[in-house]
Amino acid sequence: MSATSAAPGAASTGTPARRPGVVLAVILITQLMVILDGTVVNIAMPKIQHALDFSPSSLSWVQNAYALAFGGLLLLGARAGDLLGRRRVFVTGVSVFTAASLLGGLAPNAELLLAARVLQGIGGAIAAPAALTLLMLTFREGPERLKALGLYSLVSSGGASVGLVVGGMLTDWVSWRWGLFINVPIGIGLVFAARQVLSETPPEKGKFDVAGALTSTLGITSIVYGFIRVAEVGWTSAEVLAAFAVGVVLLVAFVLIERRVSHPIVPLRLFANPDRVAAYVTMLLLVGTMFGMFFFLTQYMQGVLGFSPLQAGLAFLPLTGLLFTSSRIVPRLLGRIDGGKLMITGSVSVLIGMLWLTRVSEDTSYLGGVVGPLLLFGLGAGMVFIPLTGRALDGVQPEDAGAASGMLNVLQQVGGALGLGILVTIFGTASRNSDAASRIPAERAREILTDGVHAAFIGSAIYATLTMAVIILSVRPWTRRSPAVPVAIEEVPAVH
């Protein structure tokens, strides 16, 4: 996912960087590495499940452990760059990410892999905001910066496609472990180059909101854990009820902390604007739909259609290709078409795509039942994401711009993890209650997987329906409103 956007005016401090072209290369490769990590691992999920003996529900933690750590600590990572110096923080984040990738690639069991994924998320949360701010500091406002931001957006929106193909190639030709090992030489090279070409920024005075970051991250993690455990032990389990209770208590504590600290990680005044709140809820729901669709469709294509990891990675290109194309076209349309109308049209397209996917069965073909929904989803999501960013940032005070845009990135990760946790519960319940009749073990496994995926897609369609409803209620197409002015930086969030 894209990093926290720098606040306006951030580029006015710091010393000029040496060799701007090399600096840009370091930043773009770092962003690509962070983006690739999600999709490279996603396409290898079936292989990881078999190699490390994950249960169908616990497998989602390979994705969620990274997403929750990355999203939960992203704003704290941005604050660390302000207070400690961005080059120092950038190098630290890349180093942690690289070491965690090596640990994950060597992991002999599920527990160590999940620990490595958490560390990768922490490293990404530290490095990504510093990288974007260093880009803003390196290139002066005007054509140079716009060109650099255009390349950054290109990597952010196109990196997911590259990750799917690279992940499929590595998993097919070598091992799923190389999806993690590949980060090690790249990370070492980035650390060496960063020390040579990046200039340090002077540290600012202020405080860390560590308590806010920890209570929010652990609170969301506890709730996601509760949903995932429901799939295996049921709603009445003491473990599940305790997880939900702890999550609620921690999130209440988070709100109380943010009201009292002098430098909150999330200024609560951001939620005073109902249109901005609607944009945040839309992001939470839409990315939850997307994460679930990617996760379960990957397993369906490999477990039911019999695709190899590489074939599955290539099979997603219609979706990611349209997302990438939309990131280039939609900003130009916003000058002529109201962003609210684009969002409504896009949400309808996403819903139709998800409803189409609910028709999958053991006899469904890729061309007949999968590629059409992928095209509709990619087209629709691309029409929603960019105007949604404009609405989330519209009217934000300059001092809150970084936090407001950062919240969008946090909600991408948290929304994906929460959505996937809920859909895993639906998947697990349907799998347990499957009426698979075949006595051949392999055929029975395919039937059970199909039943579970079918139920998860119904859940995703409900998510898509809620997304459309929130957009319609916030845009209020029955009233005449002046179109929102598009923001300066428009990015399609990369999909993990």
Coordinates of C-alpha atoms in Angstrom, one line a residue:
M1 CA 0.0 0.0 0.0
S2 CA 1.0 3.5 -0.5
A3 CA 2.8 5.3 2.2
T4 CA 1.5 8.1 4.3
S5 CA 1.4 11.3 2.2
A6 CA 3.7 14.1 3.4
A7 CA 2.0 17.2 4.7
P8 CA 2.1 20.3 2.5
G9 CA 5.1 22.4 3.1
A10 CA 7.2 19.4 4.2
A11 CA 9.5 20.0 1.3
S12 CA 10.7 23.4 2.6
T13 CA 13.2 22.0 5.0
G14 CA 16.3 19.8 4.8
T15 CA 19.4 20.0 2.7
P16 CA 19.4 19.1 -1.0
A17 CA 20.1 15.5 -1.7
R18 CA 23.2 14.3 -3.6
R19 CA 22.4 12.7 -6.9
P20 CA 18.6 13.1 -7.1
G21 CA 18.3 10.4 -9.7
V22 CA 19.8 7.8 -7.4
V23 CA 17.7 9.1 -4.5
L24 CA 14.6 8.6 -6.6
A25 CA 15.7 5.1 -7.5
V26 CA 16.2 4.2 -3.9
I27 CA 12.8 5.5 -2.9
L28 CA 11.0 3.8 -5.8
I29 CA 12.7 0.4 -5.2
T30 CA 11.8 0.7 -1.5
Q31 CA 8.1 1.3 -2.4
L32 CA 8.1 -1.5 -4.9
M33 CA 9.6 -3.9 -2.3
V34 CA 6.9 -3.0 0.2
I35 CA 4.1 -3.3 -2.4
L36 CA 5.5 -6.6 -3.9
D37 CA 5.6 -8.2 -0.4
G38 CA 1.8 -8.4 -0.2
T39 CA 1.0 -9.9 -3.6
V40 CA 4.1 -12.1 -3.8
V41 CA 3.0 -13.9 -0.6
N42 CA -0.7 -13.8 -1.5
I43 CA -0.2 -15.9 -4.6
A44 CA 1.9 -18.5 -2.7
M45 CA -0.8 -19.0 0.0
P46 CA -1.7 -22.6 -1.0
K47 CA 1.9 -23.6 -1.0
I48 CA 2.6 -22.0 2.4
Q49 CA -0.5 -23.7 3.9
H50 CA 0.8 -27.1 2.8
A51 CA 4.4 -26.5 3.7
L52 CA 3.8 -25.2 7.2
D53 CA 0.5 -27.0 8.1
F54 CA -1.7 -23.9 8.4
S55 CA -5.4 -24.5 8.9
P56 CA -7.7 -22.9 6.3
S57 CA -8.6 -20.1 8.8
S58 CA -5.2 -19.5 10.4
L59 CA -3.7 -19.1 6.9
S60 CA -5.2 -15.6 6.7
W61 CA -2.8 -14.5 9.4
V62 CA 0.0 -14.7 6.9
Q63 CA -1.7 -11.7 5.2
N64 CA -3.2 -10.1 8.3
A65 CA -0.1 -10.2 10.5
Y66 CA 1.7 -7.9 8.0
A67 CA -1.3 -5.7 7.3
L68 CA -2.1 -5.0 10.9
A69 CA 1.5 -4.3 11.9
F70 CA 2.0 -2.1 8.9
G71 CA -1.3 -0.2 9.1
G72 CA -1.4 0.1 12.9
L73 CA 2.1 1.6 13.1
L74 CA 2.2 3.6 9.9
L75 CA 1.3 6.9 11.6
L76 CA 3.8 6.3 14.4
G77 CA 6.4 5.6 11.7
A78 CA 5.7 8.9 10.0
R79 CA 6.1 10.6 13.4
A80 CA 9.4 8.8 14.0
G81 CA 10.8 10.4 10.8
D82 CA 9.8 13.8 12.0
L83 CA 11.4 13.4 15.5
L84 CA 14.5 11.3 14.8
G85 CA 15.5 12.3 11.3
R86 CA 14.2 10.7 8.1
R87 CA 17.3 9.1 6.7
R88 CA 18.0 7.4 10.1
V89 CA 14.4 6.1 10.3
F90 CA 14.4 5.1 6.6
V91 CA 17.6 3.0 7.0
T92 CA 16.2 1.4 10.2
G93 CA 12.9 0.5 8.6
V94 CA 14.6 -1.1 5.5
S95 CA 17.0 -3.0 7.8
V96 CA 14.2 -4.4 9.9
F97 CA 12.2 -5.3 6.8
T98 CA 15.2 -7.1 5.2
A99 CA 16.1 -9.0 8.4
A100 CA 12.4 -10.1 8.8
S101 CA 12.3 -11.2 5.1
L102 CA 15.3 -13.5 5.8
L103 CA 13.7 -14.8 8.9
G104 CA 10.4 -15.5 7.1
G105 CA 12.2 -17.3 4.3
L106 CA 14.0 -19.6 6.7
A107 CA 10.9 -20.1 8.9
P108 CA 10.6 -23.9 9.8
N109 CA 7.1 -23.5 11.2
A110 CA 4.0 -21.3 11.1
E111 CA 4.7 -19.4 14.3
L112 CA 8.1 -18.1 13.1
L113 CA 6.7 -17.1 9.7
L114 CA 3.9 -15.1 11.4
A115 CA 6.5 -13.4 13.7
A116 CA 8.5 -12.5 10.6
R117 CA 5.5 -11.1 8.9
V118 CA 4.8 -8.8 11.9
L119 CA 8.4 -7.6 11.8
Q120 CA 8.1 -7.0 8.1
G121 CA 5.0 -4.9 8.7
I122 CA 6.9 -2.9 11.4
G123 CA 9.8 -2.3 9.0
G124 CA 7.5 -1.2 6.3
A125 CA 5.6 1.2 8.6
I126 CA 8.9 2.8 9.6
A127 CA 10.4 3.0 6.1
A128 CA 7.5 3.9 3.8
P129 CA 6.5 7.3 5.3
A130 CA 10.1 8.4 5.5
A131 CA 10.6 7.4 1.8
L132 CA 7.8 9.6 0.6
T133 CA 8.8 12.5 2.7
L134 CA 12.4 12.2 1.4
L135 CA 11.1 12.3 -2.1
M136 CA 9.2 15.6 -1.3
L137 CA 12.4 17.0 0.2
T138 CA 14.6 16.0 -2.7
F139 CA 12.5 17.5 -5.6
R140 CA 11.4 21.1 -5.6
E141 CA 7.8 22.0 -6.2
G142 CA 7.0 22.1 -9.9
P143 CA 7.7 19.8 -12.9
E144 CA 10.5 17.9 -11.1
R145 CA 8.4 16.9 -8.2
L146 CA 5.3 16.1 -10.3
K147 CA 7.4 13.8 -12.5
A148 CA 8.9 12.1 -9.4
L149 CA 5.4 11.7 -7.8
G150 CA 4.1 10.3 -11.1
L151 CA 6.7 7.6 -11.0
Y152 CA 6.0 6.9 -7.3
S153 CA 2.3 6.6 -8.1
L154 CA 3.1 4.3 -11.1
V155 CA 5.1 2.0 -8.8
S156 CA 2.3 2.1 -6.1
S157 CA -0.5 1.2 -8.5
G158 CA 1.4 -1.2 -10.8
G159 CA 3.5 -2.9 -8.2
A160 CA 0.7 -5.3 -7.3
S161 CA 0.6 -6.7 -10.8
V162 CA 4.3 -7.2 -10.8
G163 CA 4.2 -9.0 -7.5
L164 CA 1.5 -11.4 -8.6
V165 CA 3.6 -12.5 -11.6
V166 CA 6.9 -12.5 -9.8
G167 CA 5.4 -14.4 -6.9
G168 CA 3.9 -17.0 -9.3
M169 CA 7.3 -17.4 -11.0
L170 CA 9.2 -17.9 -7.8
T171 CA 6.7 -20.2 -6.2
D172 CA 6.4 -22.3 -9.4
W173 CA 10.1 -22.4 -10.4
V174 CA 11.9 -22.3 -7.1
S175 CA 10.0 -22.1 -3.8
W176 CA 7.5 -19.9 -2.0
R177 CA 10.4 -19.0 0.3
W178 CA 12.0 -17.0 -2.4
G179 CA 9.2 -14.6 -2.4
L180 CA 10.7 -13.5 0.9
F181 CA 14.4 -14.2 0.2
I182 CA 14.2 -11.8 -2.8
N183 CA 13.9 -8.9 -0.5
V184 CA 17.3 -9.6 1.2
P185 CA 19.8 -8.6 -1.5
I186 CA 17.5 -5.7 -2.5
G187 CA 17.3 -4.5 1.1
I188 CA 21.0 -4.7 1.7
G189 CA 21.6 -2.7 -1.5
L190 CA 19.0 0.0 -0.4
V191 CA 20.7 0.4 3.0
F192 CA 24.1 0.9 1.4
A193 CA 22.8 3.3 -1.2
A194 CA 20.7 5.3 1.3
R195 CA 23.8 5.9 3.5
Q196 CA 25.6 7.2 0.5
V197 CA 23.1 9.5 -1.2
L198 CA 20.4 10.5 1.3
S199 CA 20.8 13.7 3.3
E200 CA 19.6 13.6 6.9
T201 CA 16.8 15.9 8.0
P202 CA 17.0 17.9 11.2
P203 CA 14.9 16.3 14.0
E204 CA 11.9 18.2 15.3
K205 CA 10.8 18.6 18.8
G206 CA 7.8 16.6 20.0
K207 CA 6.6 13.4 21.6
F208 CA 5.6 9.9 20.4
D209 CA 2.1 8.7 20.9
V210 CA 3.2 5.2 21.6
A211 CA 0.2 4.4 23.8
G212 CA -2.2 5.5 21.0
A213 CA -0.4 3.4 18.4
L214 CA -0.3 0.3 20.6
T215 CA -3.9 0.4 21.9
S216 CA -5.3 0.9 18.3
T217 CA -3.1 -1.8 16.8
L218 CA -3.7 -4.4 19.5
G219 CA -7.4 -3.5 19.7
I220 CA -8.0 -4.1 16.0
T221 CA -5.8 -7.2 16.1
S222 CA -7.8 -8.7 19.0
I223 CA -11.1 -8.2 17.1
V224 CA -9.7 -9.7 13.9
Y225 CA -8.3 -12.6 16.0
G226 CA -11.8 -13.1 17.4
F227 CA -13.4 -13.3 14.0
I228 CA -10.8 -15.7 12.7
R229 CA -11.2 -18.0 15.7
V230 CA -14.9 -18.1 15.3
A231 CA -14.4 -20.1 12.1
E232 CA -12.8 -22.9 14.2
V233 CA -14.4 -22.8 17.7
G234 CA -17.7 -20.9 17.3
W235 CA -19.3 -17.7 18.6
T236 CA -19.8 -18.9 22.2
S237 CA -16.2 -19.8 22.8
A238 CA -14.7 -18.1 25.9
E239 CA -11.6 -17.4 23.8
V240 CA -13.6 -15.6 21.1
L241 CA -15.7 -13.6 23.6
A242 CA -12.5 -12.6 25.5
A243 CA -10.9 -11.5 22.2
F244 CA -13.8 -9.2 21.3
A245 CA -14.0 -7.8 24.8
V246 CA -10.3 -7.0 24.9
G247 CA -10.5 -5.4 21.5
V248 CA -13.4 -3.1 22.5
V249 CA -11.7 -2.1 25.8
L250 CA -8.4 -1.3 23.9
L251 CA -10.2 0.8 21.2
V252 CA -12.1 2.7 23.9
A253 CA -8.8 3.3 25.7
F254 CA -7.3 4.5 22.3
V255 CA -10.1 7.1 21.9
L256 CA -9.5 8.4 25.5
I257 CA -5.8 8.6 24.9
E258 CA -6.2 10.5 21.7
R259 CA -8.4 13.1 23.5
R260 CA -5.7 13.8 26.1
V261 CA -2.3 13.6 24.5
S262 CA -0.6 16.7 23.2
H263 CA 0.5 15.0 19.9
P264 CA -2.2 12.4 19.1
I265 CA -1.4 9.9 16.4
V266 CA -4.9 10.4 15.1
P267 CA -6.4 13.9 15.8
L268 CA -10.0 13.2 16.6
R269 CA -11.1 16.4 14.9
L270 CA -10.6 14.6 11.6
F271 CA -13.9 12.8 12.3
A272 CA -15.9 16.0 12.8
N273 CA -16.6 16.2 9.1
P274 CA -19.3 13.6 8.1
D275 CA -18.2 13.5 4.5
R276 CA -14.7 12.6 5.6
V277 CA -16.0 9.9 7.9
A278 CA -18.0 8.5 5.1
A279 CA -14.9 8.4 2.9
Y280 CA -13.0 6.5 5.7
V281 CA -15.9 4.0 6.1
T282 CA -15.9 3.5 2.3
M283 CA -12.2 2.8 2.2
L284 CA -12.6 0.3 5.1
L285 CA -15.4 -1.5 3.3
L286 CA -14.0 -1.4 -0.3
V287 CA -10.6 -2.7 0.7
G288 CA -12.1 -5.4 2.9
T289 CA -14.1 -6.6 -0.2
M290 CA -10.9 -6.5 -2.3
F291 CA -8.7 -8.3 0.2
G292 CA -11.3 -11.1 0.6
M293 CA -11.7 -11.5 -3.1
F294 CA -8.0 -11.8 -3.7
F295 CA -7.4 -14.2 -0.9
F296 CA -10.2 -16.6 -1.7
L297 CA -10.0 -16.4 -5.5
T298 CA -6.3 -17.3 -5.3
Q299 CA -7.2 -20.5 -3.4
Y300 CA -10.1 -21.2 -5.8
M301 CA -8.0 -20.9 -8.9
Q302 CA -5.3 -23.1 -7.6
G303 CA -7.4 -25.6 -5.5
V304 CA -10.4 -26.0 -7.8
L305 CA -9.4 -24.8 -11.3
G306 CA -6.0 -26.4 -11.0
F307 CA -4.0 -23.3 -11.9
S308 CA -0.3 -23.2 -11.0
P309 CA 0.9 -20.2 -8.9
L310 CA 2.2 -18.5 -12.0
Q311 CA -1.0 -19.1 -13.9
A312 CA -3.0 -17.7 -10.9
G313 CA -0.8 -14.6 -10.8
L314 CA -1.3 -14.0 -14.5
A315 CA -5.0 -14.6 -14.1
F316 CA -5.3 -11.5 -11.9
L317 CA -3.8 -9.2 -14.5
P318 CA -7.2 -8.1 -16.0
L319 CA -8.1 -6.6 -12.5
T320 CA -4.7 -5.1 -11.7
G321 CA -4.3 -3.9 -15.2
L322 CA -7.5 -1.9 -15.1
L323 CA -6.7 -0.5 -11.7
F324 CA -3.4 0.7 -13.1
T325 CA -5.0 2.2 -16.2
S326 CA -7.7 3.9 -14.0
S327 CA -4.9 5.6 -12.0
R328 CA -3.8 7.3 -15.2
I329 CA -7.3 8.1 -16.7
V330 CA -9.6 9.0 -13.8
P331 CA -7.7 12.1 -12.6
R332 CA -8.3 13.6 -16.1
L333 CA -12.0 12.7 -16.0
L334 CA -12.5 14.5 -12.6
G335 CA -12.3 17.9 -14.4
R336 CA -15.3 17.0 -16.5
I337 CA -17.3 14.5 -14.4
D338 CA -18.4 14.8 -10.8
G339 CA -16.3 12.6 -8.6
G340 CA -19.5 11.5 -6.7
K341 CA -21.0 10.1 -9.9
L342 CA -17.8 8.2 -10.7
M343 CA -17.8 6.7 -7.2
I344 CA -21.4 5.5 -7.5
T345 CA -20.8 4.1 -11.0
G346 CA -17.7 2.4 -9.8
S347 CA -19.4 0.9 -6.7
V348 CA -22.2 -0.6 -8.9
S349 CA -19.5 -2.2 -11.1
V350 CA -17.8 -3.7 -8.1
L351 CA -21.1 -5.1 -6.8
I352 CA -22.0 -6.6 -10.1
G353 CA -18.5 -8.2 -10.3
M354 CA -18.9 -9.7 -6.8
L355 CA -22.4 -11.0 -7.5
W356 CA -21.1 -12.7 -10.6
L357 CA -18.4 -14.4 -8.6
T358 CA -21.0 -15.8 -6.2
R359 CA -21.9 -18.1 -9.1
V360 CA -18.6 -20.0 -9.1
S361 CA -18.8 -23.8 -8.9
E362 CA -16.5 -26.8 -9.5
D363 CA -17.4 -26.6 -13.2
T364 CA -16.8 -22.8 -13.7
S365 CA -14.1 -21.9 -16.2
Y366 CA -11.8 -19.0 -15.9
L367 CA -13.0 -17.3 -19.1
G368 CA -16.6 -18.0 -18.4
G369 CA -16.8 -17.2 -14.7
V370 CA -13.7 -15.3 -13.4
V371 CA -12.3 -12.9 -16.0
G372 CA -15.6 -11.0 -16.3
P373 CA -15.9 -10.3 -12.6
L374 CA -12.2 -9.3 -12.4
L375 CA -12.7 -6.7 -15.2
L376 CA -15.8 -5.3 -13.5
F377 CA -14.0 -5.1 -10.1
G378 CA -10.9 -3.5 -11.5
L379 CA -12.9 -0.9 -13.5
G380 CA -15.1 -0.1 -10.6
A381 CA -12.5 0.1 -7.9
G382 CA -10.4 2.4 -10.1
M383 CA -13.3 4.7 -10.4
V384 CA -13.9 4.9 -6.7
F385 CA -10.4 5.1 -5.2
I386 CA -9.1 8.4 -6.6
P387 CA -12.2 10.7 -6.1
L388 CA -12.5 9.0 -2.6
T389 CA -9.0 10.3 -1.8
G390 CA -10.1 13.8 -2.8
R391 CA -13.2 13.7 -0.5
A392 CA -11.2 12.4 2.4
L393 CA -8.7 15.3 2.1
D394 CA -11.2 18.0 1.2
G395 CA -11.2 20.8 3.7
V396 CA -8.4 19.4 5.9
Q397 CA -6.3 22.0 7.7
P398 CA -2.6 22.1 6.6
E399 CA -1.4 20.8 10.0
D400 CA -3.7 17.8 9.7
A401 CA -3.0 16.9 6.1
G402 CA -0.4 14.3 6.9
A403 CA -2.6 12.6 9.5
A404 CA -5.7 12.7 7.2
S405 CA -4.0 11.1 4.2
G406 CA -2.2 8.7 6.6
M407 CA -5.5 7.6 7.9
L408 CA -6.6 6.5 4.4
N409 CA -3.5 4.3 4.2
V410 CA -4.1 2.9 7.7
L411 CA -7.7 2.1 6.8
Q412 CA -6.5 0.2 3.7
Q413 CA -4.5 -2.2 5.8
V414 CA -6.9 -2.4 8.8
G415 CA -10.0 -2.6 6.5
G416 CA -8.4 -5.4 4.6
A417 CA -7.4 -7.4 7.7
L418 CA -10.8 -6.9 9.3
G419 CA -12.7 -7.8 6.2
L420 CA -10.6 -10.9 5.6
G421 CA -11.1 -11.9 9.3
I422 CA -14.9 -11.7 8.9
L423 CA -14.9 -13.5 5.5
V424 CA -12.7 -16.3 7.0
T425 CA -15.4 -16.8 9.6
I426 CA -18.0 -17.2 6.8
F427 CA -15.6 -19.5 4.8
G428 CA -14.9 -21.7 7.8
T429 CA -18.5 -22.1 8.8
A430 CA -19.5 -23.0 5.2
S431 CA -16.6 -25.4 4.9
R432 CA -17.6 -27.2 8.2
N433 CA -21.2 -27.5 7.0
S434 CA -20.4 -28.5 3.5
D435 CA -22.6 -31.3 2.1
A436 CA -19.8 -32.6 -0.2
A437 CA -20.8 -36.1 -1.3
S438 CA -17.8 -37.4 -3.1
R439 CA -15.9 -40.3 -1.5
I440 CA -12.7 -39.6 -3.3
P441 CA -10.6 -37.4 -0.9
A442 CA -9.2 -35.1 -3.6
E443 CA -12.7 -34.5 -5.1
R444 CA -14.2 -34.1 -1.7
A445 CA -11.6 -31.4 -0.8
R446 CA -12.4 -29.6 -4.0
E447 CA -16.1 -29.6 -3.2
I448 CA -15.5 -28.4 0.4
L449 CA -13.2 -25.6 -0.9
T450 CA -15.8 -24.5 -3.5
D451 CA -18.6 -24.4 -0.9
G452 CA -16.4 -22.3 1.4
V453 CA -15.3 -19.9 -1.3
H454 CA -18.8 -19.5 -2.6
A455 CA -20.0 -18.5 0.9
A456 CA -17.0 -16.0 1.3
F457 CA -17.9 -14.4 -2.1
I458 CA -21.5 -13.9 -0.8
G459 CA -20.0 -12.2 2.2
S460 CA -17.9 -10.1 -0.1
A461 CA -21.0 -9.2 -2.1
I462 CA -22.6 -8.0 1.1
Y463 CA -19.5 -5.9 1.8
A464 CA -19.8 -4.4 -1.7
T465 CA -23.5 -3.6 -1.2
L466 CA -22.6 -1.8 2.1
T467 CA -19.9 0.1 0.2
M468 CA -22.3 1.2 -2.5
A469 CA -24.9 2.3 0.2
V470 CA -22.4 4.4 2.1
I471 CA -21.2 6.1 -1.2
I472 CA -24.8 6.9 -2.2
L473 CA -25.7 8.2 1.2
S474 CA -22.6 10.4 1.4
V475 CA -22.7 11.7 -2.2
R476 CA -26.5 12.2 -2.1
P477 CA -27.0 12.3 -5.9
W478 CA -30.5 13.6 -5.4
T479 CA -29.1 17.0 -4.3
R480 CA -27.0 19.4 -6.4
R481 CA -23.5 19.8 -5.1
S482 CA -20.4 21.4 -6.6
P483 CA -17.8 18.8 -7.6
A484 CA -14.9 18.3 -5.2
V485 CA -11.6 19.7 -6.4
P486 CA -9.2 16.8 -7.0
V487 CA -6.2 16.6 -4.7
A488 CA -2.7 17.1 -6.0
I489 CA -1.5 13.6 -5.4
E490 CA -3.9 10.9 -6.7
E491 CA -3.0 7.3 -6.2
V492 CA -4.7 4.0 -6.6
P493 CA -3.9 1.9 -3.5
A494 CA -1.9 -1.1 -4.3
V495 CA -3.6 -4.4 -3.5
H496 CA -2.0 -6.8 -1.1

